Short mmCIF file of C-alpha atoms in Angstrom, two decimals:
data_model
loop_
_atom_site.label_atom_id
_atom_site.label_comp_id
_atom_site.label_asym_id
_atom_site.label_seq_id
_atom_site.Cartn_x
_atom_site.Cartn_y
_atom_site.Cartn_z
CA MET P 1 105.45 81.80 74.89
CA ALA P 2 107.65 84.26 76.75
CA ARG P 3 106.78 84.86 80.39
CA ALA P 4 105.49 88.36 81.17
CA VAL P 5 107.75 90.49 83.35
CA SER P 6 106.24 93.14 85.61
CA THR P 7 107.28 96.77 85.39
CA ARG P 8 108.49 96.70 88.99
CA ARG P 9 110.78 93.77 88.31
CA LYS P 10 112.17 95.45 85.20
CA THR P 11 112.89 98.59 87.23
CA ILE P 12 114.64 96.66 89.99
CA VAL P 13 116.75 94.64 87.54
CA THR P 14 117.66 97.75 85.56
CA ALA P 15 118.65 99.64 88.72
CA ALA P 16 120.74 96.70 89.91
CA ALA P 17 122.48 96.49 86.52
CA TRP P 18 123.29 100.20 86.59
CA LEU P 19 124.61 99.87 90.15
CA VAL P 20 126.88 96.96 89.25
CA GLY P 21 128.04 98.81 86.14
CA PHE P 22 128.85 101.92 88.17
CA LEU P 23 130.79 99.92 90.77
CA ILE P 24 132.85 98.31 88.00
CA PHE P 25 133.46 101.63 86.27
CA PHE P 26 134.11 103.69 89.44
CA PRO P 27 137.87 102.91 89.74
CA ILE P 28 138.37 104.11 86.15
CA LEU P 29 136.27 107.22 86.85
CA TRP P 30 138.30 107.93 89.98
CA MET P 31 141.55 107.53 88.05
CA VAL P 32 140.41 110.01 85.39
CA ILE P 33 139.31 112.54 88.03
CA THR P 34 142.59 112.16 89.95
CA SER P 35 144.53 112.88 86.76
CA PHE P 36 143.16 116.44 86.82
CA LYS P 37 144.31 117.08 90.41
CA THR P 38 147.59 118.43 91.70
CA GLU P 39 149.86 116.02 93.54
CA GLY P 40 148.92 117.69 96.81
CA GLU P 41 145.20 117.33 96.27
CA ALA P 42 145.55 113.76 94.98
CA GLY P 43 146.91 112.58 98.34
CA ILE P 44 144.70 114.40 100.83
CA LEU P 45 142.14 112.61 103.04
CA PRO P 46 139.22 112.67 102.79
CA PRO P 47 139.53 112.89 98.99
CA LYS P 48 137.69 115.51 96.97
CA PHE P 49 135.49 114.16 94.22
CA ILE P 50 134.52 117.27 92.26
CA PHE P 51 135.28 120.42 94.23
CA PHE P 52 139.01 120.86 93.72
CA THR P 53 141.29 122.88 91.48
CA TRP P 54 141.18 121.19 88.06
CA THR P 55 144.46 121.31 86.15
CA LEU P 56 146.05 119.91 83.00
CA GLU P 57 149.55 120.13 84.51
CA ASN P 58 149.95 116.35 84.74
CA TYR P 59 149.17 115.86 81.06
CA ARG P 60 151.53 118.66 80.05
CA ASN P 61 154.30 117.08 82.12
CA ILE P 62 153.74 113.70 80.51
CA PHE P 63 154.01 115.06 76.96
CA ASN P 64 156.86 117.48 77.71
CA GLU P 65 159.03 115.43 80.07
CA SER P 66 158.45 111.78 79.18
CA ASN P 67 158.50 109.29 76.31
CA TYR P 68 154.77 108.73 76.03
CA ILE P 69 154.75 108.80 72.21
CA ARG P 70 157.54 106.21 72.01
CA ALA P 71 155.77 103.97 74.54
CA ALA P 72 152.43 104.31 72.73
CA LEU P 73 154.00 103.40 69.39
CA ASN P 74 155.68 100.39 71.00
CA SER P 75 152.35 99.25 72.45
CA ILE P 76 150.69 99.59 69.05
CA PHE P 77 153.49 97.61 67.39
CA LEU P 78 153.49 94.85 70.01
CA SER P 79 149.71 94.43 70.26
CA LEU P 80 148.96 94.59 66.53
CA GLY P 81 152.01 92.53 65.59
CA SER P 82 151.24 89.75 68.06
CA THR P 83 147.58 89.80 66.98
CA LEU P 84 148.52 89.46 63.31
CA LEU P 85 150.84 86.54 64.09
CA GLY P 86 148.07 84.95 66.15
CA LEU P 87 145.66 85.22 63.23
CA ILE P 88 148.14 83.68 60.77
CA PHE P 89 148.85 80.66 62.96
CA ALA P 90 145.55 80.21 64.82
CA VAL P 91 143.13 80.14 61.87
CA PRO P 92 144.71 77.07 60.17
CA ALA P 93 145.15 75.36 63.55
CA ALA P 94 141.54 75.97 64.57
CA TRP P 95 140.34 74.84 61.13
CA ALA P 96 142.24 71.56 61.43
CA MET P 97 140.91 70.87 64.92
CA ALA P 98 137.33 71.79 64.04
CA PHE P 99 136.95 70.13 60.60
CA ALA P 100 139.69 67.47 60.52
CA PRO P 101 139.97 66.32 64.13
CA GLY P 102 142.15 63.41 65.11
CA LYS P 103 142.17 61.07 68.08
CA LYS P 104 144.35 63.45 70.11
CA THR P 105 142.64 66.72 69.17
CA LYS P 106 140.87 67.17 72.51
CA ASP P 107 144.04 66.25 74.38
CA LEU P 108 145.97 68.80 72.33
CA LEU P 109 143.41 71.49 73.09
CA MET P 110 143.58 70.74 76.80
CA TRP P 111 147.39 70.77 76.69
CA MET P 112 147.36 74.16 75.00
CA LEU P 113 144.98 75.50 77.62
CA SER P 114 147.07 74.04 80.44
CA THR P 115 150.03 76.17 79.38
CA LYS P 116 148.06 79.21 80.56
CA MET P 117 147.86 77.70 84.04
CA MET P 118 151.62 77.78 84.59
CA PRO P 119 152.83 80.84 86.54
CA ALA P 120 154.59 83.18 84.15
CA VAL P 121 157.45 83.67 86.60
CA GLY P 122 158.32 79.98 86.14
CA ALA P 123 159.37 80.65 82.55
CA LEU P 124 160.90 84.07 83.15
CA MET P 125 164.44 83.08 84.11
CA PRO P 126 165.20 80.68 81.21
CA LEU P 127 163.60 83.10 78.75
CA PHE P 128 165.48 86.05 80.21
CA LEU P 129 168.81 84.21 80.04
CA THR P 130 168.12 83.11 76.46
CA PHE P 131 167.24 86.64 75.37
CA ASN P 132 170.30 88.01 77.15
CA ALA P 133 172.61 85.48 75.45
CA TRP P 134 171.14 86.21 72.01
CA GLY P 135 171.04 89.98 72.46
CA LEU P 136 167.24 90.12 72.30
CA LEU P 137 166.55 92.01 75.52
CA ASP P 138 164.67 95.26 74.91
CA SER P 139 163.82 94.10 71.38
CA ARG P 140 160.35 94.86 70.05
CA TRP P 141 160.40 91.87 67.71
CA ALA P 142 161.35 89.44 70.48
CA VAL P 143 158.72 90.77 72.89
CA MET P 144 156.12 90.65 70.11
CA VAL P 145 156.83 86.93 69.61
CA VAL P 146 156.51 86.32 73.37
CA LEU P 147 153.13 88.07 73.51
CA PHE P 148 152.01 86.10 70.46
CA LEU P 149 152.96 82.78 72.07
CA ILE P 150 151.39 83.43 75.47
CA ASN P 151 148.06 84.44 73.90
CA LEU P 152 148.03 81.81 71.13
CA PRO P 153 146.19 79.13 73.19
CA ILE P 154 143.31 81.51 73.91
CA VAL P 155 143.09 82.57 70.26
CA VAL P 156 143.07 78.96 69.03
CA TRP P 157 140.45 77.94 71.59
CA MET P 158 138.12 80.82 70.71
CA LEU P 159 138.45 80.31 66.96
CA TYR P 160 137.95 76.56 67.39
CA THR P 161 134.69 77.25 69.25
CA TYR P 162 133.47 79.61 66.52
CA PHE P 163 134.46 77.27 63.68
CA LYS P 164 132.61 74.36 65.30
CA GLU P 165 129.38 76.35 64.90
CA ILE P 166 129.80 76.50 61.11
CA PRO P 167 128.09 73.60 59.30
CA GLY P 168 130.66 71.30 57.73
CA GLU P 169 128.35 70.76 54.76
CA ILE P 170 129.16 74.26 53.52
CA LEU P 171 132.86 73.43 53.32
CA GLU P 172 132.08 70.12 51.66
CA ALA P 173 130.08 71.98 49.01
CA ALA P 174 133.07 74.25 48.41
CA ARG P 175 135.32 71.22 47.95
CA MET P 176 132.88 69.69 45.49
CA ASP P 177 133.05 72.92 43.50
CA GLY P 178 136.81 72.49 43.25
CA ALA P 179 137.95 74.88 45.97
CA SER P 180 141.46 74.24 47.25
CA LEU P 181 142.22 74.14 50.97
CA TRP P 182 143.57 77.70 50.85
CA ARG P 183 140.47 79.02 49.04
CA GLU P 184 138.22 77.09 51.41
CA ILE P 185 139.78 78.82 54.43
CA VAL P 186 140.11 82.30 52.91
CA TYR P 187 136.95 82.62 50.79
CA VAL P 188 134.45 80.36 52.57
CA LEU P 189 135.35 79.83 56.21
CA THR P 190 136.84 83.21 57.12
CA PRO P 191 133.95 85.40 55.81
CA MET P 192 131.42 83.25 57.67
CA ALA P 193 133.37 83.56 60.92
CA VAL P 194 134.13 87.29 60.68
CA PRO P 195 132.26 88.19 63.93
CA GLY P 196 134.06 85.47 65.87
CA ILE P 197 137.45 86.32 64.36
CA ALA P 198 136.94 90.03 65.03
CA SER P 199 136.05 89.49 68.70
CA THR P 200 139.00 87.12 69.11
CA LEU P 201 141.44 89.60 67.58
CA LEU P 202 140.04 92.43 69.70
CA LEU P 203 140.48 90.35 72.86
CA ASN P 204 144.03 89.40 71.84
CA THR P 205 144.85 93.06 71.18
CA ILE P 206 143.58 94.05 74.62
CA LEU P 207 145.53 91.27 76.33
CA ALA P 208 148.73 92.22 74.52
CA TRP P 209 148.16 95.93 75.15
CA ASN P 210 147.73 95.40 78.91
CA GLU P 211 150.48 92.79 79.36
CA ALA P 212 152.75 94.07 82.12
CA PHE P 213 154.73 91.11 83.49
CA TRP P 214 156.69 90.26 80.35
CA THR P 215 157.10 93.83 79.15
CA LEU P 216 158.40 95.00 82.53
CA ASN P 217 160.98 92.21 82.66
CA LEU P 218 162.08 92.04 79.01
CA THR P 219 162.18 95.74 78.09
CA THR P 220 163.95 98.82 79.42
CA PHE P 221 163.73 101.74 77.00
CA ASP P 222 163.78 101.08 73.25
CA ALA P 223 160.96 98.50 73.28
CA ALA P 224 159.24 99.71 76.46
CA PRO P 225 155.43 99.88 75.95
CA LEU P 226 152.86 101.76 78.03
CA PRO P 227 152.90 99.41 81.08
CA GLN P 228 156.63 100.10 81.43
CA PHE P 229 155.93 103.79 80.92
CA ILE P 230 153.33 103.81 83.72
CA ALA P 231 155.61 101.89 86.08
CA GLY P 232 158.18 104.66 85.65
CA TYR P 233 156.06 106.95 87.84
CA SER P 234 156.59 104.69 90.84
CA ALA P 235 159.63 105.83 92.79
CA LYS P 236 161.29 104.88 96.08
CA MET P 237 159.99 108.00 97.75
CA GLY P 238 156.40 107.10 96.93
CA LEU P 239 153.82 107.21 94.16
CA PHE P 240 152.97 110.34 92.19
CA TRP P 241 149.25 109.62 92.20
CA ALA P 242 148.09 112.48 89.98
CA THR P 243 150.76 111.97 87.31
CA LEU P 244 150.35 108.21 87.54
CA SER P 245 146.59 108.60 86.98
CA ALA P 246 147.18 110.84 83.96
CA ALA P 247 149.62 108.35 82.47
CA SER P 248 147.19 105.49 83.06
CA THR P 249 144.34 107.46 81.48
CA LEU P 250 146.40 108.09 78.36
CA ALA P 251 147.41 104.42 78.31
CA ILE P 252 143.87 103.06 78.33
CA LEU P 253 142.39 105.73 76.05
CA PRO P 254 143.33 104.09 72.69
CA ILE P 255 142.02 100.67 73.70
CA VAL P 256 138.81 102.20 75.10
CA ILE P 257 138.23 104.00 71.79
CA LEU P 258 138.91 100.76 69.89
CA GLY P 259 136.48 98.85 72.09
CA TRP P 260 133.82 101.55 71.74
CA PHE P 261 133.84 101.46 67.96
CA SER P 262 134.12 97.66 67.88
CA GLN P 263 131.48 96.87 70.49
CA LYS P 264 128.86 95.77 67.94
CA GLN P 265 131.30 93.36 66.30
CA LEU P 266 132.46 92.18 69.72
CA VAL P 267 128.93 91.40 70.88
CA ARG P 268 128.19 89.57 67.63
CA GLY P 269 131.34 87.52 68.06
CA LEU P 270 130.69 86.63 71.69
CA THR P 271 127.17 85.47 70.77
CA PHE P 272 128.30 83.74 67.59
CA GLY P 273 126.37 80.51 67.14
CA ALA P 274 123.88 81.28 69.91
CA VAL P 275 120.15 80.88 69.39
CA LYS P 276 118.79 84.29 68.46
#
């Protein structure tokens, strides 16, 4: 039987949760507010939170004097393209590790995870020289493959965890009914793991969308996504805080909208297999 919780304790826990949530969200709120300030007001101390001259000048400058649309389209291409590649390669790999494991499966999983522990700068120079020799610098297709590869271990690990929660007897029943391996994966396994797959793809999309290190070093203009676009507002004479905040707000807006509409699926995926 569940233990009774007093009203006072519920109130304290709820207030603490709201406080923690506000502290986490405050930097984003401050960025959005700063985007509506002039450059002069954005840099004054002490800062003004509400009582200042609100303006849309920064947003007008971004759309009229920059390549925001090009950068946004590049981010969409890179994030969705790398996510699609991750799905194509990770689902069969996770299926094999979950339902047909070998003696070295756990070692392989740990090796894949260990690749995320290596500093990215350690692989930058050989990759940069290779791309430069092959004429792939500032190429959307090349950067998309890089984003796919760096996020693949996480995608495989998450899908492997979700697939392990699916009873193997269901797949055995499908085989007894004459289902081929392809039909087993597409028509039996994938529909049952939709919440887990959806949350994995959403996380991969967010990681690819926010990736700055590789995009800053492998792109210049044609393939430059939003992180490169935002970095363009940093100059030697200082930071343009108001314009930088407006650019950052526009950069996170699509992914925030995606997360808002996908939150139910994301929660279902993150709790996939849990006791409910």
